[in-house]
C-alpha positions as YAML, in Angstrom:
chain: A
units: angstrom
residues:
- id: 1
  name: UNK
  ca: [75.64, 73.36, -81.59]
- id: 2
  name: UNK
  ca: [72.08, 72.41, -82.40]
- id: 3
  name: UNK
  ca: [70.12, 70.48, -79.86]
- id: 4
  name: UNK
  ca: [67.36, 68.19, -80.96]
- id: 5
  name: UNK
  ca: [64.62, 67.40, -78.54]
- id: 6
  name: UNK
  ca: [61.95, 64.77, -79.18]
- id: 7
  name: UNK
  ca: [58.52, 65.60, -78.01]
- id: 8
  name: UNK
  ca: [56.47, 62.76, -76.64]
- id: 9
  name: UNK
  ca: [53.49, 61.76, -78.84]
- id: 10
  name: UNK
  ca: [50.20, 63.34, -77.92]
- id: 11
  name: UNK
  ca: [47.91, 61.00, -76.01]
- id: 12
  name: UNK
  ca: [45.12, 59.51, -78.11]
- id: 13
  name: UNK
  ca: [41.71, 60.96, -77.39]
- id: 14
  name: UNK
  ca: [39.57, 58.70, -75.26]
- id: 15
  name: UNK
  ca: [35.92, 58.17, -76.14]
- id: 16
  name: UNK
  ca: [33.43, 60.03, -74.02]
- id: 17
  name: UNK
  ca: [32.40, 57.95, -71.08]
- id: 18
  name: UNK
  ca: [28.89, 57.80, -69.78]
- id: 19
  name: UNK
  ca: [27.86, 56.97, -66.29]
- id: 20
  name: UNK
  ca: [27.22, 53.24, -65.87]
- id: 21
  name: UNK
  ca: [23.58, 52.18, -65.99]
- id: 22
  name: UNK
  ca: [22.06, 51.23, -62.65]
- id: 23
  name: UNK
  ca: [22.02, 47.52, -61.90]
- id: 24
  name: UNK
  ca: [19.06, 45.65, -63.39]
- id: 25
  name: UNK
  ca: [18.57, 48.11, -66.25]
- id: 26
  name: UNK
  ca: [18.60, 46.46, -69.69]
- id: 27
  name: UNK
  ca: [21.22, 47.81, -72.09]
- id: 28
  name: UNK
  ca: [20.09, 50.41, -74.58]
- id: 29
  name: UNK
  ca: [19.23, 48.98, -78.01]
- id: 30
  name: UNK
  ca: [21.73, 49.53, -80.78]
- id: 31
  name: UNK
  ca: [20.79, 52.38, -83.09]
- id: 32
  name: UNK
  ca: [19.14, 51.30, -86.34]
- id: 33
  name: UNK
  ca: [21.21, 51.80, -89.47]
- id: 34
  name: UNK
  ca: [19.88, 54.59, -91.67]
- id: 35
  name: UNK
  ca: [17.49, 53.31, -94.32]
- id: 36
  name: UNK
  ca: [17.70, 54.23, -97.94]
- id: 37
  name: UNK
  ca: [14.88, 56.60, -98.93]
- id: 38
  name: UNK
  ca: [12.27, 54.65, -100.85]
- id: 39
  name: UNK
  ca: [9.32, 55.65, -103.03]
- id: 40
  name: UNK
  ca: [6.65, 52.98, -103.48]
- id: 41
  name: UNK
  ca: [4.51, 53.49, -106.56]
- id: 42
  name: UNK
  ca: [1.17, 51.63, -106.28]
- id: 43
  name: UNK
  ca: [0.05, 50.61, -109.78]
- id: 44
  name: UNK
  ca: [-3.08, 48.76, -108.67]
- id: 45
  name: UNK
  ca: [-5.39, 51.33, -110.28]
- id: 46
  name: UNK
  ca: [-4.09, 50.53, -113.78]
- id: 47
  name: UNK
  ca: [-6.31, 47.95, -115.49]
- id: 48
  name: UNK
  ca: [-4.57, 44.83, -116.82]
- id: 49
  name: UNK
  ca: [-6.30, 45.12, -120.22]
- id: 50
  name: UNK
  ca: [-8.57, 47.47, -122.11]
- id: 51
  name: UNK
  ca: [-8.61, 51.27, -122.10]
- id: 52
  name: UNK
  ca: [-6.17, 52.79, -119.66]
- id: 53
  name: UNK
  ca: [-4.06, 49.62, -119.48]
- id: 54
  name: UNK
  ca: [-0.30, 49.87, -119.16]
- id: 55
  name: UNK
  ca: [1.45, 50.76, -122.40]
- id: 56
  name: UNK
  ca: [4.81, 52.21, -123.39]
- id: 57
  name: UNK
  ca: [3.70, 55.66, -122.22]
- id: 58
  name: UNK
  ca: [3.34, 54.27, -118.69]
- id: 59
  name: UNK
  ca: [6.73, 52.55, -118.96]
- id: 60
  name: UNK
  ca: [8.27, 55.84, -120.16]
- id: 61
  name: UNK
  ca: [6.73, 57.74, -117.24]
- id: 62
  name: UNK
  ca: [7.99, 55.12, -114.76]
- id: 63
  name: UNK
  ca: [11.50, 55.27, -116.25]
- id: 64
  name: UNK
  ca: [11.53, 59.07, -115.99]
- id: 65
  name: UNK
  ca: [10.28, 58.86, -112.40]
- id: 66
  name: UNK
  ca: [13.06, 56.41, -111.58]
- id: 67
  name: UNK
  ca: [15.72, 58.72, -113.10]
- id: 68
  name: UNK
  ca: [14.42, 61.77, -111.23]
- id: 69
  name: UNK
  ca: [14.28, 59.84, -107.96]
- id: 70
  name: UNK
  ca: [17.79, 58.45, -108.46]
- id: 71
  name: UNK
  ca: [19.14, 61.99, -108.83]
- id: 72
  name: UNK
  ca: [17.91, 62.66, -105.30]
- id: 73
  name: UNK
  ca: [19.11, 59.33, -103.88]
- id: 74
  name: UNK
  ca: [15.63, 57.80, -103.65]
- id: 75
  name: UNK
  ca: [14.88, 54.21, -104.67]
- id: 76
  name: UNK
  ca: [11.66, 53.50, -106.61]
- id: 77
  name: UNK
  ca: [9.77, 50.25, -105.98]
- id: 78
  name: UNK
  ca: [6.61, 49.29, -107.85]
- id: 79
  name: UNK
  ca: [3.73, 47.52, -106.14]
- id: 80
  name: UNK
  ca: [0.57, 45.86, -107.47]
- id: 81
  name: UNK
  ca: [1.91, 45.78, -111.03]
- id: 82
  name: UNK
  ca: [-0.14, 43.64, -113.40]
- id: 83
  name: UNK
  ca: [1.37, 40.75, -115.35]
- id: 84
  name: UNK
  ca: [1.24, 42.59, -118.69]
- id: 85
  name: UNK
  ca: [3.00, 45.60, -117.14]
- id: 86
  name: UNK
  ca: [5.72, 43.35, -115.72]
- id: 87
  name: UNK
  ca: [6.20, 41.77, -119.15]
- id: 88
  name: UNK
  ca: [6.33, 45.22, -120.76]
- id: 89
  name: UNK
  ca: [8.96, 46.36, -118.24]
- id: 90
  name: UNK
  ca: [11.00, 43.27, -119.02]
- id: 91
  name: UNK
  ca: [10.62, 43.79, -122.77]
- id: 92
  name: UNK
  ca: [11.83, 47.39, -122.39]
- id: 93
  name: UNK
  ca: [14.83, 46.18, -120.36]
- id: 94
  name: UNK
  ca: [13.73, 47.95, -117.18]
- id: 95
  name: UNK
  ca: [12.84, 44.95, -115.01]
- id: 96
  name: UNK
  ca: [16.20, 45.19, -113.24]
- id: 97
  name: UNK
  ca: [16.07, 48.91, -112.49]
- id: 98
  name: UNK
  ca: [12.37, 49.13, -111.57]
- id: 99
  name: UNK
  ca: [11.89, 46.32, -109.04]
- id: 100
  name: UNK
  ca: [8.37, 45.09, -108.36]
- id: 101
  name: UNK
  ca: [7.35, 44.10, -104.83]
- id: 102
  name: UNK
  ca: [6.17, 40.50, -104.66]
- id: 103
  name: UNK
  ca: [2.44, 40.05, -104.28]
- id: 104
  name: UNK
  ca: [1.30, 39.13, -100.78]
- id: 105
  name: UNK
  ca: [-1.67, 37.11, -102.06]
- id: 106
  name: UNK
  ca: [-0.52, 33.76, -103.52]
- id: 107
  name: UNK
  ca: [-3.75, 33.53, -105.53]
- id: 108
  name: UNK
  ca: [-4.65, 35.99, -108.25]
- id: 109
  name: UNK
  ca: [-8.07, 37.64, -108.60]
- id: 110
  name: UNK
  ca: [-9.52, 34.54, -110.33]
- id: 111
  name: UNK
  ca: [-8.42, 32.28, -107.47]
- id: 112
  name: UNK
  ca: [-5.85, 30.45, -109.59]
- id: 113
  name: UNK
  ca: [-2.29, 29.87, -108.38]
- id: 114
  name: UNK
  ca: [0.24, 32.21, -109.99]
- id: 115
  name: UNK
  ca: [1.84, 31.21, -113.26]
- id: 116
  name: UNK
  ca: [5.56, 30.69, -113.53]
- id: 117
  name: UNK
  ca: [7.09, 34.14, -113.77]
- id: 118
  name: UNK
  ca: [8.71, 34.50, -117.21]
- id: 119
  name: UNK
  ca: [11.07, 37.10, -115.77]
- id: 120
  name: UNK
  ca: [12.76, 34.40, -113.70]
- id: 121
  name: UNK
  ca: [13.25, 32.10, -116.69]
- id: 122
  name: UNK
  ca: [16.96, 32.74, -116.98]
- id: 123
  name: UNK
  ca: [19.36, 35.11, -118.71]
- id: 124
  name: UNK
  ca: [18.14, 37.54, -121.30]
- id: 125
  name: UNK
  ca: [14.65, 38.68, -122.21]
- id: 126
  name: UNK
  ca: [12.08, 36.07, -121.16]
- id: 127
  name: UNK
  ca: [14.75, 33.40, -120.94]
- id: 128
  name: UNK
  ca: [16.02, 33.77, -124.51]
- id: 129
  name: UNK
  ca: [19.70, 34.45, -124.88]
- id: 130
  name: UNK
  ca: [20.17, 37.14, -127.54]
- id: 131
  name: UNK
  ca: [22.58, 36.29, -130.30]
- id: 132
  name: UNK
  ca: [23.22, 36.94, -133.96]
- id: 133
  name: UNK
  ca: [24.73, 35.00, -136.81]
- id: 134
  name: UNK
  ca: [27.24, 36.77, -139.04]
- id: 135
  name: UNK
  ca: [26.03, 37.42, -142.55]
- id: 136
  name: UNK
  ca: [27.77, 35.33, -145.19]
- id: 137
  name: UNK
  ca: [29.28, 37.26, -148.08]
- id: 138
  name: UNK
  ca: [30.06, 36.14, -151.56]
- id: 139
  name: UNK
  ca: [33.53, 36.73, -152.93]
- id: 140
  name: UNK
  ca: [33.89, 39.44, -155.53]
- id: 141
  name: UNK
  ca: [34.22, 38.33, -159.09]
- id: 142
  name: UNK
  ca: [37.83, 38.35, -160.16]
- id: 143
  name: UNK
  ca: [39.24, 38.06, -156.64]
- id: 144
  name: UNK
  ca: [41.35, 34.96, -156.17]
- id: 145
  name: UNK
  ca: [42.98, 33.57, -153.12]
- id: 146
  name: UNK
  ca: [46.72, 33.89, -153.13]
- id: 147
  name: UNK
  ca: [48.68, 31.06, -151.61]
- id: 148
  name: UNK
  ca: [52.04, 31.18, -149.94]
- id: 149
  name: UNK
  ca: [54.95, 30.08, -152.10]
- id: 150
  name: UNK
  ca: [55.70, 26.48, -151.35]
- id: 151
  name: UNK
  ca: [52.16, 25.84, -150.05]
- id: 152
  name: UNK
  ca: [51.43, 22.12, -150.66]
- id: 153
  name: UNK
  ca: [47.68, 22.81, -151.07]
- id: 154
  name: UNK
  ca: [48.27, 24.49, -154.47]
...
């Protein structure tokens, strides 16, 4: 005859206990959550216009930097990007993947208030929703529509 014996479940492990803090001692602060590694690329040295200004070669280099950083789990953030560079990033479709830090100074170098940012204008590139119209075709010569038998339109 077989006997079956149940074993009691193992007790759950208890968390390690620390000695209570002496009275009057403030509780220890909660540990900070780990931050995502971040690479800030300062583009303030690039002129807004003229020789050495941002062009597609700069956008290409920034896109390649972003891809290489993403492979290592690092986030790329651009700072001090000029208006033309921001527009070029948007035109290339990279405004969403290469975020630009907001400027701390509400006035630009000329002392004027900032213009409305065209990147915030809405969906699509500079607020324009992309769309296409289908091309109309002419019927081939000699091709006729065939109606259903009993169709009252014929």
